[in-house]
Amino acid sequence: MAVKYYTDDCSYRLPEKRRTAAWLREVAEAEGYRLGDVNYIFCSAARLLEMNKEFLGHDYFTDIITFDYSDRKGSRVVSGDIFIDVETVADNARIYGATKLQEMRRVVVHGVLHLCGQKDKTPRANAQMHRKEDKYLNFWSL
């Protein structure tokens, strides 16, 4: 079981990949799961927009799309492909007053939380997602 990092139509390099993978394992365990095979694919805004249209029928930019292949009921192992638009993450960092790396870590953990079953489509679920993101971002600094 591994966390792997790829790029598609961009040249982004996530720093501290091993530490990030260990952190994500801790997050999954804290949520009651084990981390399986998780692929992070960092891509351009154009690429993720294309995927958003093709797979979700949405014609707008987004920072993340998560394809969930988890077995949360049986083995409780979470796995999936997580596509992250590095351009939208950078834009959001400026909007929210965060560094690009802080915002990228938020989006990275957001993807794992989706794999663990956390939703974010209703106001209540979205607020819960943000609380969990904040909680696990604090794990990073420990």
PDB file of C-alpha atoms in Angstrom:
ATOM      1  CA  MET A   1       0.000   0.000   0.000  1.00  0.00           C
ATOM      2  CA  ALA A   2       1.514   3.288  -1.066  1.00  0.00           C
ATOM      3  CA  VAL A   3       0.987   6.964  -1.678  1.00  0.00           C
ATOM      4  CA  LYS A   4       2.352   7.974  -5.080  1.00  0.00           C
ATOM      5  CA  TYR A   5       2.664  11.342  -6.750  1.00  0.00           C
ATOM      6  CA  TYR A   6       2.378  12.153 -10.462  1.00  0.00           C
ATOM      7  CA  THR A   7       1.922  15.163 -12.714  1.00  0.00           C
ATOM      8  CA  ASP A   8      -0.300  15.635 -15.748  1.00  0.00           C
ATOM      9  CA  ASP A   9       0.051  18.768 -17.874  1.00  0.00           C
ATOM     10  CA  CYS A  10       2.081  20.641 -15.229  1.00  0.00           C
ATOM     11  CA  SER A  11       5.451  20.487 -13.478  1.00  0.00           C
ATOM     12  CA  TYR A  12       4.451  20.740  -9.788  1.00  0.00           C
ATOM     13  CA  ARG A  13       6.608  19.030  -7.149  1.00  0.00           C
ATOM     14  CA  LEU A  14       5.141  18.453  -3.706  1.00  0.00           C
ATOM     15  CA  PRO A  15       7.827  18.869  -1.021  1.00  0.00           C
ATOM     16  CA  GLU A  16       8.336  16.300   1.736  1.00  0.00           C
ATOM     17  CA  LYS A  17       6.556  13.447  -0.025  1.00  0.00           C
ATOM     18  CA  ARG A  18       7.505  10.780   2.517  1.00  0.00           C
ATOM     19  CA  ARG A  19       6.427  12.925   5.441  1.00  0.00           C
ATOM     20  CA  THR A  20       3.190  13.714   3.617  1.00  0.00           C
ATOM     21  CA  ALA A  21       2.493  10.004   3.077  1.00  0.00           C
ATOM     22  CA  ALA A  22       3.115   9.257   6.773  1.00  0.00           C
ATOM     23  CA  TRP A  23       0.822  12.148   7.742  1.00  0.00           C
ATOM     24  CA  LEU A  24      -1.924  10.874   5.458  1.00  0.00           C
ATOM     25  CA  ARG A  25      -1.630   7.395   7.007  1.00  0.00           C
ATOM     26  CA  GLU A  26      -2.161   9.019  10.432  1.00  0.00           C
ATOM     27  CA  VAL A  27      -5.209  10.887   9.116  1.00  0.00           C
ATOM     28  CA  ALA A  28      -6.773   7.717   7.699  1.00  0.00           C
ATOM     29  CA  GLU A  29      -6.109   5.853  10.967  1.00  0.00           C
ATOM     30  CA  ALA A  30      -7.636   8.681  13.011  1.00  0.00           C
ATOM     31  CA  GLU A  31     -10.737   8.372  10.802  1.00  0.00           C
ATOM     32  CA  GLY A  32     -10.868   4.604  11.432  1.00  0.00           C
ATOM     33  CA  TYR A  33      -9.337   3.405   8.156  1.00  0.00           C
ATOM     34  CA  ARG A  34      -6.076   2.156   6.714  1.00  0.00           C
ATOM     35  CA  LEU A  35      -4.471   3.909   3.788  1.00  0.00           C
ATOM     36  CA  GLY A  36      -4.247   1.734   0.690  1.00  0.00           C
ATOM     37  CA  ASP A  37      -3.009   2.773  -2.722  1.00  0.00           C
ATOM     38  CA  VAL A  38      -3.552   6.501  -3.152  1.00  0.00           C
ATOM     39  CA  ASN A  39      -2.348   8.330  -6.235  1.00  0.00           C
ATOM     40  CA  TYR A  40      -2.056  12.106  -6.262  1.00  0.00           C
ATOM     41  CA  ILE A  41      -2.017  13.542  -9.748  1.00  0.00           C
ATOM     42  CA  PHE A  42      -1.130  17.234  -9.870  1.00  0.00           C
ATOM     43  CA  CYS A  43      -2.434  18.861 -13.042  1.00  0.00           C
ATOM     44  CA  SER A  44      -3.306  22.101 -14.806  1.00  0.00           C
ATOM     45  CA  ALA A  45      -6.584  23.950 -14.523  1.00  0.00           C
ATOM     46  CA  ALA A  46      -7.401  23.062 -18.135  1.00  0.00           C
ATOM     47  CA  ARG A  47      -6.859  19.351 -17.490  1.00  0.00           C
ATOM     48  CA  LEU A  48      -9.034  19.263 -14.361  1.00  0.00           C
ATOM     49  CA  LEU A  49     -11.756  21.316 -16.071  1.00  0.00           C
ATOM     50  CA  GLU A  50     -11.766  18.745 -18.881  1.00  0.00           C
ATOM     51  CA  MET A  51     -12.120  15.930 -16.319  1.00  0.00           C
ATOM     52  CA  ASN A  52     -14.826  17.803 -14.406  1.00  0.00           C
ATOM     53  CA  LYS A  53     -16.860  18.083 -17.619  1.00  0.00           C
ATOM     54  CA  GLU A  54     -16.210  14.516 -18.777  1.00  0.00           C
ATOM     55  CA  PHE A  55     -16.701  12.597 -15.544  1.00  0.00           C
ATOM     56  CA  LEU A  56     -18.953  14.814 -13.428  1.00  0.00           C
ATOM     57  CA  GLY A  57     -20.839  16.888 -15.995  1.00  0.00           C
ATOM     58  CA  HIS A  58     -19.683  20.146 -14.345  1.00  0.00           C
ATOM     59  CA  ASP A  59     -18.506  23.032 -16.510  1.00  0.00           C
ATOM     60  CA  TYR A  60     -16.449  24.911 -13.927  1.00  0.00           C
ATOM     61  CA  PHE A  61     -12.983  24.931 -12.387  1.00  0.00           C
ATOM     62  CA  THR A  62     -12.362  23.031  -9.171  1.00  0.00           C
ATOM     63  CA  ASP A  63      -9.271  22.402  -7.077  1.00  0.00           C
ATOM     64  CA  ILE A  64      -9.764  18.661  -6.591  1.00  0.00           C
ATOM     65  CA  ILE A  65     -11.541  15.628  -7.988  1.00  0.00           C
ATOM     66  CA  THR A  66     -11.365  12.370  -6.048  1.00  0.00           C
ATOM     67  CA  PHE A  67     -11.997   8.972  -7.609  1.00  0.00           C
ATOM     68  CA  ASP A  68     -12.733   6.637  -4.717  1.00  0.00           C
ATOM     69  CA  TYR A  69     -11.859   2.915  -4.986  1.00  0.00           C
ATOM     70  CA  SER A  70     -12.115   2.258  -1.245  1.00  0.00           C
ATOM     71  CA  ASP A  71     -13.430  -0.764   0.599  1.00  0.00           C
ATOM     72  CA  ARG A  72     -14.724   1.048   3.667  1.00  0.00           C
ATOM     73  CA  LYS A  73     -17.040  -1.754   4.807  1.00  0.00           C
ATOM     74  CA  GLY A  74     -14.904  -4.869   4.423  1.00  0.00           C
ATOM     75  CA  SER A  75     -11.219  -4.245   4.952  1.00  0.00           C
ATOM     76  CA  ARG A  76     -11.657  -0.547   5.816  1.00  0.00           C
ATOM     77  CA  VAL A  77      -8.840   0.307   3.405  1.00  0.00           C
ATOM     78  CA  VAL A  78      -9.160   3.589   1.535  1.00  0.00           C
ATOM     79  CA  SER A  79      -7.739   3.886  -1.974  1.00  0.00           C
ATOM     80  CA  GLY A  80      -8.215   6.195  -4.908  1.00  0.00           C
ATOM     81  CA  ASP A  81      -6.922   8.653  -7.456  1.00  0.00           C
ATOM     82  CA  ILE A  82      -6.889  12.283  -6.370  1.00  0.00           C
ATOM     83  CA  PHE A  83      -6.463  14.907  -9.084  1.00  0.00           C
ATOM     84  CA  ILE A  84      -5.424  18.373  -7.901  1.00  0.00           C
ATOM     85  CA  ASP A  85      -5.414  21.532 -10.025  1.00  0.00           C
ATOM     86  CA  VAL A  86      -2.269  23.357  -8.915  1.00  0.00           C
ATOM     87  CA  GLU A  87      -3.347  26.631 -10.552  1.00  0.00           C
ATOM     88  CA  THR A  88      -6.676  26.811  -8.712  1.00  0.00           C
ATOM     89  CA  VAL A  89      -4.943  25.858  -5.445  1.00  0.00           C
ATOM     90  CA  ALA A  90      -2.532  28.791  -5.954  1.00  0.00           C
ATOM     91  CA  ASP A  91      -5.452  31.134  -6.699  1.00  0.00           C
ATOM     92  CA  ASN A  92      -7.283  29.944  -3.584  1.00  0.00           C
ATOM     93  CA  ALA A  93      -4.170  30.470  -1.467  1.00  0.00           C
ATOM     94  CA  ARG A  94      -4.183  34.141  -2.490  1.00  0.00           C
ATOM     95  CA  ILE A  95      -7.924  34.454  -1.834  1.00  0.00           C
ATOM     96  CA  TYR A  96      -7.741  32.834   1.631  1.00  0.00           C
ATOM     97  CA  GLY A  97      -4.462  34.448   2.695  1.00  0.00           C
ATOM     98  CA  ALA A  98      -2.545  31.167   2.912  1.00  0.00           C
ATOM     99  CA  THR A  99       0.740  30.171   1.373  1.00  0.00           C
ATOM    100  CA  LYS A 100       0.565  27.961  -1.698  1.00  0.00           C
ATOM    101  CA  LEU A 101       1.998  25.061   0.310  1.00  0.00           C
ATOM    102  CA  GLN A 102      -0.486  25.509   3.168  1.00  0.00           C
ATOM    103  CA  GLU A 103      -3.382  25.497   0.720  1.00  0.00           C
ATOM    104  CA  MET A 104      -1.940  22.487  -1.118  1.00  0.00           C
ATOM    105  CA  ARG A 105      -1.714  20.531   2.148  1.00  0.00           C
ATOM    106  CA  ARG A 106      -5.339  21.437   2.877  1.00  0.00           C
ATOM    107  CA  VAL A 107      -6.409  20.095  -0.516  1.00  0.00           C
ATOM    108  CA  VAL A 108      -4.232  16.973  -0.159  1.00  0.00           C
ATOM    109  CA  VAL A 109      -5.847  16.085   3.183  1.00  0.00           C
ATOM    110  CA  HIS A 110      -9.260  17.022   1.774  1.00  0.00           C
ATOM    111  CA  GLY A 111      -8.832  14.220  -0.789  1.00  0.00           C
ATOM    112  CA  VAL A 112      -8.031  11.614   1.863  1.00  0.00           C
ATOM    113  CA  LEU A 113     -11.004  12.757   3.929  1.00  0.00           C
ATOM    114  CA  HIS A 114     -13.209  12.154   0.882  1.00  0.00           C
ATOM    115  CA  LEU A 115     -11.744   8.638   0.638  1.00  0.00           C
ATOM    116  CA  CYS A 116     -12.629   8.155   4.306  1.00  0.00           C
ATOM    117  CA  GLY A 117     -16.248   9.000   3.479  1.00  0.00           C
ATOM    118  CA  GLN A 118     -16.396  12.677   4.444  1.00  0.00           C
ATOM    119  CA  LYS A 119     -18.769  14.611   2.205  1.00  0.00           C
ATOM    120  CA  ASP A 120     -18.859  18.353   1.574  1.00  0.00           C
ATOM    121  CA  LYS A 121     -21.893  19.095  -0.611  1.00  0.00           C
ATOM    122  CA  THR A 122     -24.231  20.434   2.082  1.00  0.00           C
ATOM    123  CA  PRO A 123     -23.443  23.421   4.324  1.00  0.00           C
ATOM    124  CA  ARG A 124     -23.293  21.156   7.387  1.00  0.00           C
ATOM    125  CA  ALA A 125     -21.049  18.540   5.725  1.00  0.00           C
ATOM    126  CA  ASN A 126     -18.834  21.290   4.296  1.00  0.00           C
ATOM    127  CA  ALA A 127     -18.390  22.844   7.750  1.00  0.00           C
ATOM    128  CA  GLN A 128     -17.483  19.438   9.152  1.00  0.00           C
ATOM    129  CA  MET A 129     -14.970  18.922   6.309  1.00  0.00           C
ATOM    130  CA  HIS A 130     -13.312  22.266   7.127  1.00  0.00           C
ATOM    131  CA  ARG A 131     -13.106  21.399  10.839  1.00  0.00           C
ATOM    132  CA  LYS A 132     -11.430  18.096   9.984  1.00  0.00           C
ATOM    133  CA  GLU A 133      -9.030  19.764   7.561  1.00  0.00           C
ATOM    134  CA  ASP A 134      -8.018  22.214  10.306  1.00  0.00           C
ATOM    135  CA  LYS A 135      -7.629  19.405  12.835  1.00  0.00           C
ATOM    136  CA  TYR A 136      -5.387  17.339  10.574  1.00  0.00           C
ATOM    137  CA  LEU A 137      -3.372  20.328   9.387  1.00  0.00           C
ATOM    138  CA  ASN A 138      -2.470  20.760  13.049  1.00  0.00           C
ATOM    139  CA  PHE A 139      -1.146  17.153  13.010  1.00  0.00           C
ATOM    140  CA  TRP A 140       1.351  18.267  10.333  1.00  0.00           C
ATOM    141  CA  SER A 141       3.100  20.656  12.699  1.00  0.00           C
ATOM    142  CA  LEU A 142       3.435  18.117  15.547  1.00  0.00           C
TER     143      LEU A 142
END
